[in-house]
Amino acid sequence: DAKTTQPPSMDCAEGRAANLPCNHSTISGNEYVYWYRQIHSQGPQYIIHGLKNNETNEMASLIITEDRKSSTLILPHATLRDTAVYYCIVRSKLNQAGTALIFGKGTTLSVSS
Amino acid sequence: GAVVSQHPSRVICKSGTSVKIECRSLDFQATTMFWYRQFPKQSLMLMATSNEGSKATYEQGVEKDKFLINHASLTLSTLTVTSAHPEDSSFYICSARDFRAEAFFGQGTRLTVV
């Protein structure tokens, strides 16, 4: 699986958009970009994933650059409850039921009022 | 999304005793489940891969005789920390992947060994 690079921490004001970057310059053609987050003392929570098109769901939007070497997770209106560690993970989706997700250090997002 | 239930959420045990943690996939079958450990201010570290009906595969540095894993059915995997010591105190998290290979996580178990 391709390696990802994320900033260790970011701050965001409540109500503003939080834009979390991720670099994955060695991503291959069949690898997806996944985002999870972990709120303190809880298990990781799936947020969103994508291959090359931008994706949006009720939690967030995922913007993937045309060359797929980087992506940005956007929380459009951050709340205090969005304070968490956000993990960007790149991996192939096909035939991966038997392999684990490997977590990097992620980005600690702190949302303040 | 699919639900993975982990129990207990918190446990305190005496040094030298054993503790069992259960991980259940509630609405899907998981032939493979995963166990992670997380120390304070660190990321999740994969401990082992649990396969239904067969022996678990442990990551390098994880003692298989200390961390016993049983995956007796398609919806249940258990992790038993044997002869626990204070250095085993950690946050233990299980994960399961459904037929689409999407990963879902339990809520974690905070183990404190005193």
Coordinates of C-alpha atoms in Angstrom, one line a residue:
Chain A
D1 CA 0.0 0.0 0.0
A2 CA 1.2 3.5 -0.8
K3 CA 2.6 5.7 2.0
T4 CA 0.7 8.8 3.1
T5 CA 1.9 12.0 4.7
Q6 CA -0.3 14.2 6.8
P7 CA 0.4 17.2 9.0
P8 CA 0.6 16.2 12.7
S9 CA -2.0 18.8 13.8
M10 CA -4.4 21.4 12.7
D11 CA -6.7 23.9 14.3
C12 CA -10.1 25.1 13.1
A13 CA -12.7 27.5 14.4
E14 CA -16.2 26.1 15.1
G15 CA -18.5 26.6 12.1
R16 CA -15.7 27.0 9.7
A17 CA -14.6 24.5 7.1
A18 CA -11.8 22.2 8.1
N19 CA -9.5 21.2 5.2
L20 CA -7.2 18.2 6.0
P21 CA -4.5 17.5 3.4
C22 CA -2.9 14.2 2.6
N23 CA 0.0 13.4 0.3
H24 CA 0.2 10.0 -1.4
S25 CA 2.6 10.6 -4.3
T26 CA 3.3 6.8 -4.8
I27 CA -0.4 5.8 -5.1
S28 CA -1.0 3.3 -7.9
G29 CA -3.9 3.1 -10.3
N30 CA -6.0 0.6 -8.3
E31 CA -5.6 2.1 -4.9
Y32 CA -8.3 4.0 -3.1
V33 CA -8.0 6.9 -0.7
Y34 CA -9.8 6.2 2.6
W35 CA -10.3 8.5 5.5
Y36 CA -11.1 7.4 9.1
R37 CA -11.2 9.4 12.3
Q38 CA -10.7 8.5 15.9
I39 CA -12.4 10.4 18.6
H40 CA -10.6 10.1 22.0
S41 CA -11.0 6.7 23.6
Q42 CA -13.2 5.3 20.7
G43 CA -12.6 3.0 17.8
P44 CA -11.9 4.5 14.4
Q45 CA -14.9 5.6 12.4
Y46 CA -15.1 5.4 8.6
I47 CA -15.6 8.8 6.9
I48 CA -15.3 8.5 3.2
H49 CA -13.3 7.0 0.4
G50 CA -12.6 7.6 -3.3
L51 CA -10.6 6.5 -6.3
K52 CA -10.3 9.5 -8.5
N53 CA -13.5 11.4 -8.6
N54 CA -14.5 13.8 -5.8
E55 CA -16.8 12.3 -3.3
T56 CA -19.3 13.7 -0.9
N57 CA -21.4 12.2 1.8
E58 CA -23.3 13.4 4.9
M59 CA -20.0 13.7 6.9
A60 CA -17.5 15.2 4.5
S61 CA -16.2 15.8 1.0
L62 CA -13.1 14.2 -0.5
I63 CA -11.2 16.1 -3.1
I64 CA -8.6 14.1 -5.1
T65 CA -6.2 15.9 -7.4
E66 CA -6.2 15.0 -11.0
D67 CA -2.8 13.3 -10.7
R68 CA -4.1 11.5 -7.6
K69 CA -0.9 12.3 -5.7
S70 CA -2.8 14.2 -3.0
S71 CA -6.2 14.7 -1.5
T72 CA -8.1 16.9 0.9
L73 CA -10.8 15.9 3.3
I74 CA -13.2 18.7 3.9
L75 CA -15.5 19.0 6.9
P76 CA -17.7 21.9 5.7
H77 CA -18.9 23.2 9.0
A78 CA -16.7 21.9 11.8
T79 CA -18.2 21.4 15.3
L80 CA -16.5 20.7 18.6
R81 CA -17.5 17.0 18.1
D82 CA -15.2 16.9 15.1
T83 CA -12.2 17.1 17.3
A84 CA -10.3 13.9 16.6
V85 CA -7.4 12.3 14.9
Y86 CA -8.0 11.9 11.2
Y87 CA -6.2 9.1 9.3
C88 CA -5.7 9.0 5.5
I89 CA -5.0 5.5 4.3
V90 CA -4.3 4.4 0.7
R91 CA -5.0 0.8 -0.3
S92 CA -6.3 -1.5 -2.9
K93 CA -9.9 -2.4 -2.4
L94 CA -10.1 -5.6 -4.4
N95 CA -9.5 -8.9 -2.7
Q96 CA -8.5 -7.1 0.5
A97 CA -11.0 -8.7 2.9
G98 CA -8.2 -10.7 4.5
T99 CA -5.8 -7.8 5.1
A100 CA -5.8 -5.2 7.8
L101 CA -5.7 -1.4 7.5
I102 CA -2.4 0.0 8.6
F103 CA -2.6 3.4 10.3
G104 CA 0.0 6.2 10.2
K105 CA 0.1 9.0 12.8
G106 CA -2.7 11.0 11.3
T107 CA -3.7 14.6 11.8
T108 CA -5.0 15.8 15.2
L109 CA -7.8 18.3 14.4
S110 CA -8.7 20.6 17.2
V111 CA -11.9 22.5 16.8
S112 CA -12.4 25.4 19.1
S113 CA -15.3 27.8 19.8
Chain B
G1 CA -22.7 0.9 7.8
A2 CA -22.0 -2.4 9.5
V3 CA -21.7 -2.7 13.2
V4 CA -18.9 -4.2 15.2
S5 CA -19.5 -4.6 18.9
Q6 CA -16.7 -5.0 21.4
H7 CA -17.1 -6.0 25.0
P8 CA -16.2 -4.9 27.7
S9 CA -15.5 -1.3 27.0
R10 CA -13.4 -1.0 30.1
V11 CA -11.8 -3.5 32.4
I12 CA -9.5 -3.4 35.4
C13 CA -7.7 -6.5 36.5
K14 CA -5.0 -7.6 38.9
S15 CA -1.6 -8.4 37.7
G16 CA -1.2 -12.1 36.9
T17 CA -4.9 -12.6 35.9
S18 CA -6.3 -13.1 32.5
V19 CA -8.8 -11.0 30.6
K20 CA -11.0 -11.9 27.7
I21 CA -12.2 -9.3 25.2
E22 CA -15.0 -10.1 22.7
C23 CA -15.5 -8.7 19.3
R24 CA -18.8 -9.4 17.4
S25 CA -19.9 -8.4 13.9
L26 CA -23.6 -7.8 14.5
D27 CA -25.1 -7.6 11.0
F28 CA -22.5 -9.3 8.7
Q29 CA -20.2 -12.3 8.6
A30 CA -16.5 -11.7 8.9
T31 CA -14.2 -14.5 8.0
T32 CA -11.3 -12.3 9.1
M33 CA -11.1 -10.0 12.1
F34 CA -8.2 -7.9 13.2
W35 CA -6.9 -6.9 16.7
Y36 CA -5.0 -3.6 17.3
R37 CA -3.4 -2.1 20.4
Q38 CA -3.0 1.6 21.0
F39 CA -0.9 3.2 23.6
P40 CA -1.5 6.8 24.8
K41 CA -0.8 9.4 22.1
Q42 CA 0.2 6.7 19.6
S43 CA -1.5 5.3 16.5
L44 CA -3.1 1.9 16.2
M45 CA -0.7 -1.0 15.9
L46 CA -1.9 -4.2 14.4
M47 CA -1.4 -7.1 16.7
A48 CA -2.9 -10.0 14.8
T49 CA -5.2 -11.2 12.1
S50 CA -7.9 -13.6 13.2
N51 CA -9.2 -16.1 10.7
E52 CA -12.4 -18.1 11.4
G53 CA -11.6 -21.7 12.0
S54 CA -7.9 -21.4 11.9
K55 CA -4.9 -20.1 13.9
A56 CA -4.4 -16.4 14.1
T57 CA -1.5 -14.7 12.4
Y58 CA 0.5 -12.5 14.7
E59 CA 2.6 -9.5 13.9
Q60 CA 6.3 -9.4 14.7
G61 CA 6.9 -8.8 18.3
V62 CA 3.5 -9.9 19.5
E63 CA 3.6 -12.9 21.8
K64 CA 1.1 -15.5 20.6
D65 CA 1.1 -17.3 24.0
K66 CA 0.3 -14.1 25.8
F67 CA -2.4 -12.8 23.5
L68 CA -4.6 -15.8 22.7
I69 CA -7.0 -15.3 19.8
N70 CA -10.0 -17.5 19.1
H71 CA -12.3 -17.0 16.1
A72 CA -14.8 -19.7 16.6
S73 CA -17.5 -18.4 14.3
L74 CA -18.1 -15.9 11.5
T75 CA -19.3 -13.3 13.9
L76 CA -17.2 -13.7 17.0
S77 CA -13.5 -13.3 17.7
T78 CA -12.0 -13.2 21.2
L79 CA -8.7 -11.9 22.5
T80 CA -7.5 -13.2 25.9
V81 CA -4.6 -11.4 27.6
T82 CA -3.1 -14.1 29.7
S83 CA -1.1 -13.4 32.9
A84 CA -1.6 -9.7 32.4
H85 CA 1.0 -7.2 33.7
P86 CA 0.9 -3.4 34.0
E87 CA 2.8 -3.0 30.7
D88 CA -0.2 -4.7 29.0
S89 CA -2.4 -1.8 30.0
S90 CA -3.6 -0.3 26.7
F91 CA -6.5 0.4 24.4
Y92 CA -7.4 -2.7 22.5
I93 CA -9.5 -2.4 19.3
C94 CA -11.0 -5.0 17.0
S95 CA -11.9 -4.6 13.4
A96 CA -13.8 -6.7 10.8
R97 CA -14.2 -6.4 7.1
D98 CA -17.4 -7.2 5.2
F99 CA -17.8 -8.7 1.8
R100 CA -17.1 -5.4 0.2
A101 CA -13.8 -5.3 2.1
E102 CA -14.8 -2.2 4.0
A103 CA -13.4 -2.1 7.5
F104 CA -15.5 -1.4 10.6
F105 CA -14.2 -1.0 14.1
G106 CA -15.3 -1.9 17.6
Q107 CA -15.6 0.8 20.2
G108 CA -12.4 -0.4 21.9
T109 CA -11.5 -1.9 25.3
R110 CA -9.5 0.1 27.9
L111 CA -7.5 -2.5 29.8
T112 CA -5.9 -1.4 33.1
V113 CA -3.7 -3.9 34.9
V114 CA -3.0 -3.0 38.5

